[in-house]
Amino acid sequence: MSLLLRSLIRPTCAVCARGPPSKLLLLPSAAASLRLSGKRFVVLGTSLTEGQTVRQRKIIGAWLLGCAGMVYGAVALGGVTRLTESGLSIVNWDLIKGMKPPLSEAEWEQEFHKYKQFPEFQFKGGQEEITLEKFKFIWSMEYLHRMWGRAIGLAFLIPCGYFWAKGRFSAPMKKRMAFAGVLLVSQGLIGWWMVKSGLDPSQNSRSDVPSVSQYRLAAHLSSAFVLYTVYLWTGLSHILTPYDHTNVPKIGRLRGLAHSTKTWIFLTAVMGAFVAGLDAGLVYNSWPKYADKWIPDGLTTKEPKWRNLFENQVTVQFIHRNLAYLTLASVTATWLIGRRMALGPRAKVALHGLMVMGYTQALLGIVTLVNYVPVWLGALHQSGSMALITFAFWLTSELRRVPK
Protein backbone atom coordinates (compact mmCIF):
# COMPACT_ATOMS: atom_id res chain seq x y z
CA MET A 1 0.00 0.00 0.00
CA SER A 2 2.86 2.41 0.71
CA LEU A 3 4.17 1.84 -2.83
CA LEU A 4 0.75 2.73 -4.18
CA LEU A 5 0.52 5.91 -2.11
CA ARG A 6 4.01 7.07 -3.12
CA SER A 7 3.14 6.60 -6.77
CA LEU A 8 -0.15 8.46 -6.40
CA ILE A 9 1.54 11.62 -5.15
CA ARG A 10 4.28 11.50 -7.77
CA PRO A 11 3.76 14.17 -10.45
CA THR A 12 2.79 12.61 -13.77
CA CYS A 13 1.98 13.81 -17.25
CA ALA A 14 -1.48 13.55 -18.71
CA VAL A 15 -2.32 10.92 -21.32
CA CYS A 16 1.08 10.05 -22.78
CA ALA A 17 2.38 8.49 -25.94
CA ARG A 18 4.83 5.63 -25.87
CA GLY A 19 8.49 6.50 -25.69
CA PRO A 20 11.39 6.66 -23.27
CA PRO A 21 10.36 8.02 -19.85
CA SER A 22 12.34 11.22 -20.46
CA LYS A 23 10.52 11.91 -23.74
CA LEU A 24 6.89 11.29 -22.89
CA LEU A 25 4.66 13.40 -25.14
CA LEU A 26 1.14 14.64 -24.57
CA LEU A 27 -1.12 13.40 -27.34
CA PRO A 28 -2.84 16.23 -29.24
CA SER A 29 -6.27 14.68 -28.68
CA ALA A 30 -5.58 14.42 -24.96
CA ALA A 31 -4.35 18.00 -24.80
CA ALA A 32 -7.51 19.16 -26.53
CA SER A 33 -9.75 17.23 -24.16
CA LEU A 34 -7.91 18.55 -21.12
CA ARG A 35 -8.43 22.13 -22.35
CA LEU A 36 -12.20 21.63 -22.23
CA SER A 37 -13.50 23.45 -19.16
CA GLY A 38 -14.78 21.06 -16.50
CA LYS A 39 -14.17 17.98 -18.65
CA ARG A 40 -12.07 14.92 -17.94
CA PHE A 41 -10.63 12.53 -20.48
CA VAL A 42 -13.01 9.58 -20.80
CA VAL A 43 -11.67 6.42 -19.18
CA LEU A 44 -12.94 3.02 -20.29
CA GLY A 45 -15.61 4.75 -22.33
CA THR A 46 -17.40 5.96 -19.18
CA SER A 47 -17.19 9.63 -18.20
CA LEU A 48 -17.21 9.04 -14.44
CA THR A 49 -15.51 12.38 -13.80
CA GLU A 50 -17.29 14.51 -16.39
CA GLY A 51 -18.12 17.99 -15.14
CA GLN A 52 -15.64 17.89 -12.25
CA THR A 53 -12.79 20.30 -11.77
CA VAL A 54 -9.34 18.89 -11.07
CA ARG A 55 -9.70 19.73 -7.37
CA GLN A 56 -13.14 18.09 -7.13
CA ARG A 57 -11.83 15.01 -8.90
CA LYS A 58 -8.94 14.67 -6.45
CA ILE A 59 -11.19 15.15 -3.41
CA ILE A 60 -13.69 12.53 -4.58
CA GLY A 61 -10.89 10.14 -5.48
CA ALA A 62 -9.27 10.53 -2.06
CA TRP A 63 -12.63 9.96 -0.36
CA LEU A 64 -13.21 6.73 -2.30
CA LEU A 65 -9.70 5.46 -1.62
CA GLY A 66 -10.30 6.24 2.06
CA CYS A 67 -13.48 4.13 1.94
CA ALA A 68 -11.47 1.36 0.29
CA GLY A 69 -8.93 1.56 3.11
CA MET A 70 -11.70 1.24 5.69
CA VAL A 71 -13.08 -1.85 3.95
CA TYR A 72 -9.55 -3.29 3.94
CA GLY A 73 -9.47 -2.71 7.70
CA ALA A 74 -12.88 -4.34 8.14
CA VAL A 75 -11.72 -7.49 6.34
CA ALA A 76 -8.57 -7.64 8.47
CA LEU A 77 -10.56 -7.08 11.65
CA GLY A 78 -13.11 -9.67 10.57
CA GLY A 79 -10.32 -12.20 10.16
CA VAL A 80 -9.10 -11.56 13.72
CA THR A 81 -12.69 -11.78 15.00
CA ARG A 82 -13.11 -15.18 13.37
CA LEU A 83 -9.72 -16.51 14.46
CA THR A 84 -10.37 -15.52 18.08
CA GLU A 85 -13.83 -17.17 17.85
CA SER A 86 -15.50 -13.91 18.79
CA GLY A 87 -18.12 -13.68 16.04
CA LEU A 88 -20.98 -15.34 17.94
CA SER A 89 -20.56 -13.47 21.21
CA ILE A 90 -23.19 -10.81 20.38
CA VAL A 91 -26.41 -12.73 19.88
CA ASN A 92 -28.71 -9.96 18.65
CA TRP A 93 -28.57 -7.25 15.99
CA ASP A 94 -29.99 -3.76 16.20
CA LEU A 95 -28.67 -0.96 14.01
CA ILE A 96 -29.12 1.82 16.61
CA LYS A 97 -29.46 0.18 20.03
CA GLY A 98 -26.60 -2.18 19.20
CA MET A 99 -24.18 0.77 19.21
CA LYS A 100 -24.36 1.10 23.01
CA PRO A 101 -21.89 -1.23 24.78
CA PRO A 102 -22.37 -2.57 28.32
CA LEU A 103 -21.25 0.12 30.76
CA SER A 104 -21.81 -1.54 34.14
CA GLU A 105 -21.06 -4.93 35.61
CA ALA A 106 -24.78 -5.69 35.67
CA GLU A 107 -25.07 -4.99 31.93
CA TRP A 108 -22.08 -7.24 31.25
CA GLU A 109 -23.71 -10.01 33.28
CA GLN A 110 -26.87 -9.56 31.25
CA GLU A 111 -24.98 -9.90 27.96
CA PHE A 112 -23.12 -12.93 29.30
CA HIS A 113 -26.42 -14.53 30.30
CA LYS A 114 -27.75 -14.07 26.75
CA TYR A 115 -24.62 -15.70 25.33
CA LYS A 116 -25.03 -18.71 27.64
CA GLN A 117 -28.37 -19.55 26.03
CA PHE A 118 -26.78 -20.35 22.67
CA PRO A 119 -24.95 -23.45 21.38
CA GLU A 120 -21.45 -21.96 21.25
CA PHE A 121 -21.28 -21.46 25.03
CA GLN A 122 -22.76 -24.90 25.65
CA PHE A 123 -20.26 -26.47 23.26
CA LYS A 124 -17.22 -24.60 24.59
CA GLY A 125 -18.31 -25.00 28.20
CA GLY A 126 -17.55 -28.70 28.00
CA GLN A 127 -14.01 -28.03 26.75
CA GLU A 128 -12.84 -24.91 28.55
CA GLU A 129 -13.95 -22.49 31.21
CA ILE A 130 -15.48 -19.34 29.77
CA THR A 131 -15.22 -16.63 32.38
CA LEU A 132 -16.84 -13.23 32.31
CA GLU A 133 -13.43 -11.68 31.58
CA LYS A 134 -12.92 -13.92 28.57
CA PHE A 135 -16.44 -13.14 27.39
CA LYS A 136 -15.71 -9.41 27.64
CA PHE A 137 -12.76 -9.87 25.29
CA ILE A 138 -14.60 -11.80 22.58
CA TRP A 139 -17.64 -9.53 22.89
CA SER A 140 -15.44 -6.46 22.47
CA MET A 141 -13.80 -7.93 19.36
CA GLU A 142 -17.16 -8.53 17.69
CA TYR A 143 -18.43 -5.12 18.83
CA LEU A 144 -15.39 -3.41 17.29
CA HIS A 145 -15.98 -5.24 14.01
CA ARG A 146 -19.63 -4.18 13.91
CA MET A 147 -18.87 -0.57 14.81
CA TRP A 148 -16.19 -0.44 12.12
CA GLY A 149 -18.81 -1.55 9.61
CA ARG A 150 -21.16 1.22 10.74
CA ALA A 151 -18.31 3.73 10.47
CA ILE A 152 -17.77 2.69 6.84
CA GLY A 153 -21.46 3.33 6.21
CA LEU A 154 -21.21 6.86 7.58
CA ALA A 155 -17.91 7.55 5.80
CA PHE A 156 -19.47 6.58 2.47
CA LEU A 157 -23.11 7.63 2.66
CA ILE A 158 -22.74 11.14 4.12
CA PRO A 159 -20.12 12.43 1.60
CA CYS A 160 -21.89 10.54 -1.20
CA GLY A 161 -25.15 12.36 -0.41
CA TYR A 162 -23.33 15.70 -0.31
CA PHE A 163 -21.52 15.19 -3.63
CA TRP A 164 -24.73 13.91 -5.25
CA ALA A 165 -26.75 16.91 -4.03
CA LYS A 166 -24.05 19.31 -5.25
CA GLY A 167 -24.17 17.82 -8.74
CA ARG A 168 -20.61 16.47 -8.62
CA PHE A 169 -21.56 13.08 -10.10
CA SER A 170 -22.15 12.37 -13.78
CA ALA A 171 -24.93 9.93 -14.70
CA PRO A 172 -22.52 6.93 -14.94
CA MET A 173 -20.96 7.91 -11.60
CA LYS A 174 -24.40 8.05 -9.96
CA LYS A 175 -25.03 4.48 -11.10
CA ARG A 176 -21.64 3.40 -9.74
CA MET A 177 -22.27 5.04 -6.37
CA ALA A 178 -25.81 3.62 -6.16
CA PHE A 179 -24.36 0.15 -6.75
CA ALA A 180 -21.73 0.72 -4.06
CA GLY A 181 -24.40 1.91 -1.63
CA VAL A 182 -26.60 -1.14 -2.21
CA LEU A 183 -23.57 -3.39 -1.84
CA LEU A 184 -22.59 -1.67 1.41
CA VAL A 185 -26.04 -2.10 2.96
CA SER A 186 -26.22 -5.69 1.72
CA GLN A 187 -22.86 -6.40 3.34
CA GLY A 188 -24.29 -5.59 6.76
CA LEU A 189 -27.34 -7.77 6.16
CA ILE A 190 -25.20 -10.65 4.89
CA GLY A 191 -23.05 -10.34 8.01
CA TRP A 192 -26.03 -10.80 10.33
CA TRP A 193 -27.39 -13.61 8.11
CA MET A 194 -24.01 -15.29 8.54
CA VAL A 195 -23.99 -14.86 12.34
CA LYS A 196 -27.51 -16.30 12.61
CA SER A 197 -26.29 -19.53 11.03
CA GLY A 198 -23.88 -19.95 13.95
CA LEU A 199 -26.45 -19.13 16.61
CA ASP A 200 -28.59 -21.97 15.25
CA PRO A 201 -26.24 -24.37 13.41
CA SER A 202 -28.86 -27.10 12.96
CA GLN A 203 -29.10 -26.42 9.21
CA ASN A 204 -25.35 -26.13 8.62
CA SER A 205 -23.29 -28.86 6.96
CA ARG A 206 -21.55 -29.31 10.33
CA SER A 207 -24.61 -29.11 12.57
CA ASP A 208 -22.74 -30.62 15.54
CA VAL A 209 -20.29 -27.67 15.69
CA PRO A 210 -21.62 -24.19 16.59
CA SER A 211 -19.94 -22.14 13.87
CA VAL A 212 -21.19 -20.01 11.02
CA SER A 213 -22.04 -21.59 7.69
CA GLN A 214 -19.03 -21.65 5.39
CA TYR A 215 -21.35 -20.74 2.50
CA ARG A 216 -22.49 -17.58 4.26
CA LEU A 217 -18.96 -16.75 5.36
CA ALA A 218 -17.81 -17.00 1.74
CA ALA A 219 -20.69 -14.75 0.65
CA HIS A 220 -19.75 -12.18 3.33
CA LEU A 221 -16.07 -12.15 2.35
CA SER A 222 -16.81 -12.12 -1.39
CA SER A 223 -19.12 -9.12 -1.12
CA ALA A 224 -16.46 -7.31 0.96
CA PHE A 225 -13.90 -7.94 -1.79
CA VAL A 226 -16.29 -6.63 -4.45
CA LEU A 227 -17.09 -3.51 -2.40
CA TYR A 228 -13.38 -2.90 -1.80
CA THR A 229 -12.51 -3.17 -5.48
CA VAL A 230 -15.39 -0.86 -6.52
CA TYR A 231 -14.05 1.83 -4.17
CA LEU A 232 -10.45 1.18 -5.20
CA TRP A 233 -11.01 1.18 -8.97
CA THR A 234 -13.28 4.23 -8.93
CA GLY A 235 -10.93 6.11 -6.61
CA LEU A 236 -7.96 5.38 -8.86
CA SER A 237 -10.01 6.53 -11.87
CA HIS A 238 -10.39 9.93 -10.21
CA ILE A 239 -6.89 10.33 -8.81
CA LEU A 240 -4.73 9.06 -11.67
CA THR A 241 -4.33 10.44 -15.16
CA PRO A 242 -4.22 7.52 -17.61
CA TYR A 243 -0.98 6.64 -19.38
CA ASP A 244 -1.35 5.64 -23.01
CA HIS A 245 0.07 2.15 -23.62
CA THR A 246 -1.68 1.79 -26.99
CA ASN A 247 1.54 1.50 -29.00
CA VAL A 248 3.32 -0.86 -26.62
CA PRO A 249 3.81 -4.19 -28.46
CA LYS A 250 1.78 -7.11 -27.04
CA ILE A 251 0.06 -4.87 -24.50
CA GLY A 252 -3.17 -6.79 -25.11
CA ARG A 253 -1.53 -9.99 -23.91
CA LEU A 254 -0.38 -8.29 -20.72
CA ARG A 255 -3.84 -6.85 -20.09
CA GLY A 256 -5.36 -10.30 -20.51
CA LEU A 257 -2.88 -11.86 -18.09
CA ALA A 258 -3.42 -9.09 -15.54
CA HIS A 259 -7.20 -9.51 -15.63
CA SER A 260 -6.83 -13.30 -15.36
CA THR A 261 -4.63 -12.81 -12.32
CA LYS A 262 -7.36 -10.78 -10.63
CA THR A 263 -9.79 -13.63 -11.24
CA TRP A 264 -7.44 -16.25 -9.78
CA ILE A 265 -6.79 -14.11 -6.70
CA PHE A 266 -10.51 -13.68 -6.11
CA LEU A 267 -11.31 -17.39 -6.54
CA THR A 268 -8.47 -18.37 -4.21
CA ALA A 269 -9.71 -15.91 -1.57
CA VAL A 270 -13.27 -17.23 -1.82
CA MET A 271 -12.06 -20.79 -1.35
CA GLY A 272 -10.00 -19.49 1.57
CA ALA A 273 -13.29 -18.48 3.19
CA PHE A 274 -14.48 -22.08 2.89
CA VAL A 275 -11.19 -23.21 4.46
CA ALA A 276 -11.81 -20.81 7.35
CA GLY A 277 -15.45 -21.77 7.78
CA LEU A 278 -14.65 -25.48 7.96
CA ASP A 279 -11.40 -25.13 9.96
CA ALA A 280 -9.86 -26.94 7.01
CA GLY A 281 -6.48 -25.40 7.73
CA LEU A 282 -6.10 -27.90 10.57
CA VAL A 283 -6.49 -31.20 8.70
CA TYR A 284 -3.15 -31.42 6.85
CA ASN A 285 -0.48 -29.21 8.39
CA SER A 286 2.41 -30.21 6.18
CA TRP A 287 3.83 -28.85 2.95
CA PRO A 288 4.33 -29.53 0.05
CA LYS A 289 2.84 -33.00 0.63
CA TYR A 290 -0.30 -33.93 2.53
CA ALA A 291 1.41 -35.91 5.30
CA ASP A 292 3.41 -38.33 3.13
CA LYS A 293 1.23 -38.15 0.00
CA TRP A 294 0.88 -35.78 -2.94
CA ILE A 295 -2.85 -36.53 -3.21
CA PRO A 296 -4.54 -36.69 0.21
CA ASP A 297 -6.93 -39.40 1.31
CA GLY A 298 -10.59 -38.63 1.85
CA LEU A 299 -11.26 -36.30 -1.08
CA THR A 300 -14.62 -37.85 -2.00
CA THR A 301 -16.13 -39.13 1.24
CA LYS A 302 -19.37 -37.13 1.07
CA GLU A 303 -22.49 -37.84 -0.99
CA PRO A 304 -23.55 -36.41 -3.35
CA LYS A 305 -20.04 -35.86 -4.67
CA TRP A 306 -20.42 -32.11 -5.30
CA ARG A 307 -20.68 -31.55 -1.54
CA ASN A 308 -17.03 -32.47 -1.20
CA LEU A 309 -16.11 -29.27 -3.03
CA PHE A 310 -17.55 -27.09 -0.27
CA GLU A 311 -18.15 -29.27 2.79
CA ASN A 312 -15.23 -31.71 2.95
CA GLN A 313 -12.31 -30.25 4.92
CA VAL A 314 -9.70 -32.25 3.00
CA THR A 315 -11.11 -31.37 -0.43
CA VAL A 316 -11.53 -27.69 0.41
CA GLN A 317 -7.92 -27.40 1.59
CA PHE A 318 -6.74 -29.30 -1.50
CA ILE A 319 -8.63 -26.93 -3.83
CA HIS A 320 -7.42 -23.83 -1.98
CA ARG A 321 -3.79 -24.94 -2.21
CA ASN A 322 -4.00 -25.68 -5.92
CA LEU A 323 -5.83 -22.43 -6.68
CA ALA A 324 -2.97 -20.68 -4.87
CA TYR A 325 -0.45 -22.42 -7.15
CA LEU A 326 -2.43 -21.31 -10.22
CA THR A 327 -2.62 -17.77 -8.88
CA LEU A 328 1.13 -17.67 -8.30
CA ALA A 329 1.73 -19.02 -11.81
CA SER A 330 -0.50 -16.29 -13.25
CA VAL A 331 1.26 -13.59 -11.21
CA THR A 332 4.65 -14.86 -12.37
CA ALA A 333 3.60 -15.02 -16.03
CA THR A 334 2.23 -11.47 -15.82
CA TRP A 335 5.50 -10.23 -14.38
CA LEU A 336 7.68 -12.10 -16.90
CA ILE A 337 5.69 -10.67 -19.82
CA GLY A 338 5.41 -7.14 -18.45
CA ARG A 339 8.90 -6.55 -17.07
CA ARG A 340 10.46 -6.04 -20.52
CA MET A 341 7.70 -3.77 -21.83
CA ALA A 342 7.92 0.02 -22.05
CA LEU A 343 5.31 0.56 -19.36
CA GLY A 344 4.62 3.78 -17.53
CA PRO A 345 6.41 4.35 -14.20
CA ARG A 346 3.34 3.64 -12.08
CA ALA A 347 2.53 0.49 -14.04
CA LYS A 348 6.04 -0.82 -13.41
CA VAL A 349 5.71 -0.21 -9.66
CA ALA A 350 2.35 -2.01 -9.64
CA LEU A 351 3.78 -4.89 -11.68
CA HIS A 352 6.76 -5.43 -9.38
CA GLY A 353 4.57 -4.97 -6.31
CA LEU A 354 2.22 -7.67 -7.59
CA MET A 355 5.12 -10.08 -8.01
CA VAL A 356 6.59 -9.42 -4.55
CA MET A 357 3.21 -9.60 -2.84
CA GLY A 358 2.28 -12.78 -4.71
CA TYR A 359 5.25 -14.68 -3.35
CA THR A 360 4.90 -13.08 0.09
CA GLN A 361 1.28 -14.25 0.27
CA ALA A 362 2.25 -17.77 -0.80
CA LEU A 363 4.93 -17.89 1.88
CA LEU A 364 2.48 -16.59 4.49
CA GLY A 365 0.03 -19.33 3.54
CA ILE A 366 2.64 -22.07 3.95
CA VAL A 367 3.93 -20.74 7.28
CA THR A 368 0.37 -20.34 8.58
CA LEU A 369 -0.49 -23.91 7.59
CA VAL A 370 2.54 -25.68 9.08
CA ASN A 371 2.14 -23.71 12.34
CA TYR A 372 -1.51 -24.79 12.76
CA VAL A 373 -3.01 -21.38 11.97
CA PRO A 374 -2.06 -19.11 14.89
CA VAL A 375 -4.20 -16.00 15.13
CA TRP A 376 -1.55 -13.50 14.09
CA LEU A 377 -0.40 -15.51 11.07
CA GLY A 378 -3.95 -16.28 9.97
CA ALA A 379 -4.82 -12.60 10.17
CA LEU A 380 -1.71 -11.65 8.17
CA HIS A 381 -2.56 -14.22 5.52
CA GLN A 382 -6.09 -12.88 5.11
CA SER A 383 -4.82 -9.29 4.95
CA GLY A 384 -2.24 -10.41 2.42
CA SER A 385 -4.97 -11.49 0.03
CA MET A 386 -6.35 -7.94 0.12
CA ALA A 387 -2.90 -6.48 -0.52
CA LEU A 388 -2.43 -8.84 -3.46
CA ILE A 389 -5.71 -7.95 -5.12
CA THR A 390 -4.88 -4.26 -4.53
CA PHE A 391 -1.74 -4.56 -6.65
CA ALA A 392 -3.64 -6.54 -9.29
CA PHE A 393 -6.37 -3.89 -9.60
CA TRP A 394 -3.84 -1.08 -9.56
CA LEU A 395 -1.95 -2.75 -12.41
CA THR A 396 -5.07 -3.27 -14.53
CA SER A 397 -6.08 0.33 -13.82
CA GLU A 398 -2.72 1.48 -15.20
CA LEU A 399 -3.06 -0.76 -18.27
CA ARG A 400 -6.61 0.23 -19.12
CA ARG A 401 -7.32 1.31 -22.68
CA VAL A 402 -7.29 5.04 -23.35
CA PRO A 403 -10.11 5.84 -25.81
CA LYS A 404 -9.27 7.90 -28.87
Coordinates of C-alpha atoms in Angstrom, one line a residue, residues 13-188:
C13 CA 2.0 13.8 -17.3
A14 CA -1.5 13.5 -18.7
V15 CA -2.3 10.9 -21.3
C16 CA 1.1 10.0 -22.8
A17 CA 2.4 8.5 -25.9
R18 CA 4.8 5.6 -25.9
G19 CA 8.5 6.5 -25.7
P20 CA 11.4 6.7 -23.3
P21 CA 10.4 8.0 -19.9
S22 CA 12.3 11.2 -20.5
K23 CA 10.5 11.9 -23.7
L24 CA 6.9 11.3 -22.9
L25 CA 4.7 13.4 -25.1
L26 CA 1.1 14.6 -24.6
L27 CA -1.1 13.4 -27.3
P28 CA -2.8 16.2 -29.2
S29 CA -6.3 14.7 -28.7
A30 CA -5.6 14.4 -25.0
A31 CA -4.4 18.0 -24.8
A32 CA -7.5 19.2 -26.5
S33 CA -9.7 17.2 -24.2
L34 CA -7.9 18.5 -21.1
R35 CA -8.4 22.1 -22.4
L36 CA -12.2 21.6 -22.2
S37 CA -13.5 23.4 -19.2
G38 CA -14.8 21.1 -16.5
K39 CA -14.2 18.0 -18.6
R40 CA -12.1 14.9 -17.9
F41 CA -10.6 12.5 -20.5
V42 CA -13.0 9.6 -20.8
V43 CA -11.7 6.4 -19.2
L44 CA -12.9 3.0 -20.3
G45 CA -15.6 4.8 -22.3
T46 CA -17.4 6.0 -19.2
S47 CA -17.2 9.6 -18.2
L48 CA -17.2 9.0 -14.4
T49 CA -15.5 12.4 -13.8
E50 CA -17.3 14.5 -16.4
G51 CA -18.1 18.0 -15.1
Q52 CA -15.6 17.9 -12.2
T53 CA -12.8 20.3 -11.8
V54 CA -9.3 18.9 -11.1
R55 CA -9.7 19.7 -7.4
Q56 CA -13.1 18.1 -7.1
R57 CA -11.8 15.0 -8.9
K58 CA -8.9 14.7 -6.5
I59 CA -11.2 15.2 -3.4
I60 CA -13.7 12.5 -4.6
G61 CA -10.9 10.1 -5.5
A62 CA -9.3 10.5 -2.1
W63 CA -12.6 10.0 -0.4
L64 CA -13.2 6.7 -2.3
L65 CA -9.7 5.5 -1.6
G66 CA -10.3 6.2 2.1
C67 CA -13.5 4.1 1.9
A68 CA -11.5 1.4 0.3
G69 CA -8.9 1.6 3.1
M70 CA -11.7 1.2 5.7
V71 CA -13.1 -1.9 3.9
Y72 CA -9.6 -3.3 3.9
G73 CA -9.5 -2.7 7.7
A74 CA -12.9 -4.3 8.1
V75 CA -11.7 -7.5 6.3
A76 CA -8.6 -7.6 8.5
L77 CA -10.6 -7.1 11.7
G78 CA -13.1 -9.7 10.6
G79 CA -10.3 -12.2 10.2
V80 CA -9.1 -11.6 13.7
T81 CA -12.7 -11.8 15.0
R82 CA -13.1 -15.2 13.4
L83 CA -9.7 -16.5 14.5
T84 CA -10.4 -15.5 18.1
E85 CA -13.8 -17.2 17.8
S86 CA -15.5 -13.9 18.8
G87 CA -18.1 -13.7 16.0
L88 CA -21.0 -15.3 17.9
S89 CA -20.6 -13.5 21.2
I90 CA -23.2 -10.8 20.4
V91 CA -26.4 -12.7 19.9
N92 CA -28.7 -10.0 18.6
W93 CA -28.6 -7.3 16.0
D94 CA -30.0 -3.8 16.2
L95 CA -28.7 -1.0 14.0
I96 CA -29.1 1.8 16.6
K97 CA -29.5 0.2 20.0
G98 CA -26.6 -2.2 19.2
M99 CA -24.2 0.8 19.2
K100 CA -24.4 1.1 23.0
P101 CA -21.9 -1.2 24.8
P102 CA -22.4 -2.6 28.3
L103 CA -21.2 0.1 30.8
S104 CA -21.8 -1.5 34.1
E105 CA -21.1 -4.9 35.6
A106 CA -24.8 -5.7 35.7
E107 CA -25.1 -5.0 31.9
W108 CA -22.1 -7.2 31.3
E109 CA -23.7 -10.0 33.3
Q110 CA -26.9 -9.6 31.2
E111 CA -25.0 -9.9 28.0
F112 CA -23.1 -12.9 29.3
H113 CA -26.4 -14.5 30.3
K114 CA -27.8 -14.1 26.7
Y115 CA -24.6 -15.7 25.3
K116 CA -25.0 -18.7 27.6
Q117 CA -28.4 -19.6 26.0
F118 CA -26.8 -20.3 22.7
P119 CA -25.0 -23.4 21.4
E120 CA -21.5 -22.0 21.3
F121 CA -21.3 -21.5 25.0
Q122 CA -22.8 -24.9 25.7
F123 CA -20.3 -26.5 23.3
K124 CA -17.2 -24.6 24.6
G125 CA -18.3 -25.0 28.2
G126 CA -17.6 -28.7 28.0
Q127 CA -14.0 -28.0 26.7
E128 CA -12.8 -24.9 28.5
E129 CA -13.9 -22.5 31.2
I130 CA -15.5 -19.3 29.8
T131 CA -15.2 -16.6 32.4
L132 CA -16.8 -13.2 32.3
E133 CA -13.4 -11.7 31.6
K134 CA -12.9 -13.9 28.6
F135 CA -16.4 -13.1 27.4
K136 CA -15.7 -9.4 27.6
F137 CA -12.8 -9.9 25.3
I138 CA -14.6 -11.8 22.6
W139 CA -17.6 -9.5 22.9
S140 CA -15.4 -6.5 22.5
M141 CA -13.8 -7.9 19.4
E142 CA -17.2 -8.5 17.7
Y143 CA -18.4 -5.1 18.8
L144 CA -15.4 -3.4 17.3
H145 CA -16.0 -5.2 14.0
R146 CA -19.6 -4.2 13.9
M147 CA -18.9 -0.6 14.8
W148 CA -16.2 -0.4 12.1
G149 CA -18.8 -1.5 9.6
R150 CA -21.2 1.2 10.7
A151 CA -18.3 3.7 10.5
I152 CA -17.8 2.7 6.8
G153 CA -21.5 3.3 6.2
L154 CA -21.2 6.9 7.6
A155 CA -17.9 7.5 5.8
F156 CA -19.5 6.6 2.5
L157 CA -23.1 7.6 2.7
I158 CA -22.7 11.1 4.1
P159 CA -20.1 12.4 1.6
C160 CA -21.9 10.5 -1.2
G161 CA -25.1 12.4 -0.4
Y162 CA -23.3 15.7 -0.3
F163 CA -21.5 15.2 -3.6
W164 CA -24.7 13.9 -5.2
A165 CA -26.7 16.9 -4.0
K166 CA -24.1 19.3 -5.2
G167 CA -24.2 17.8 -8.7
R168 CA -20.6 16.5 -8.6
F169 CA -21.6 13.1 -10.1
S170 CA -22.2 12.4 -13.8
A171 CA -24.9 9.9 -14.7
P172 CA -22.5 6.9 -14.9
M173 CA -21.0 7.9 -11.6
K174 CA -24.4 8.0 -10.0
K175 CA -25.0 4.5 -11.1
R176 CA -21.6 3.4 -9.7
M177 CA -22.3 5.0 -6.4
A178 CA -25.8 3.6 -6.2
F179 CA -24.4 0.2 -6.7
A180 CA -21.7 0.7 -4.1
G181 CA -24.4 1.9 -1.6
V182 CA -26.6 -1.1 -2.2
L183 CA -23.6 -3.4 -1.8
L184 CA -22.6 -1.7 1.4
V185 CA -26.0 -2.1 3.0
S186 CA -26.2 -5.7 1.7
Q187 CA -22.9 -6.4 3.3
G188 CA -24.3 -5.6 6.8

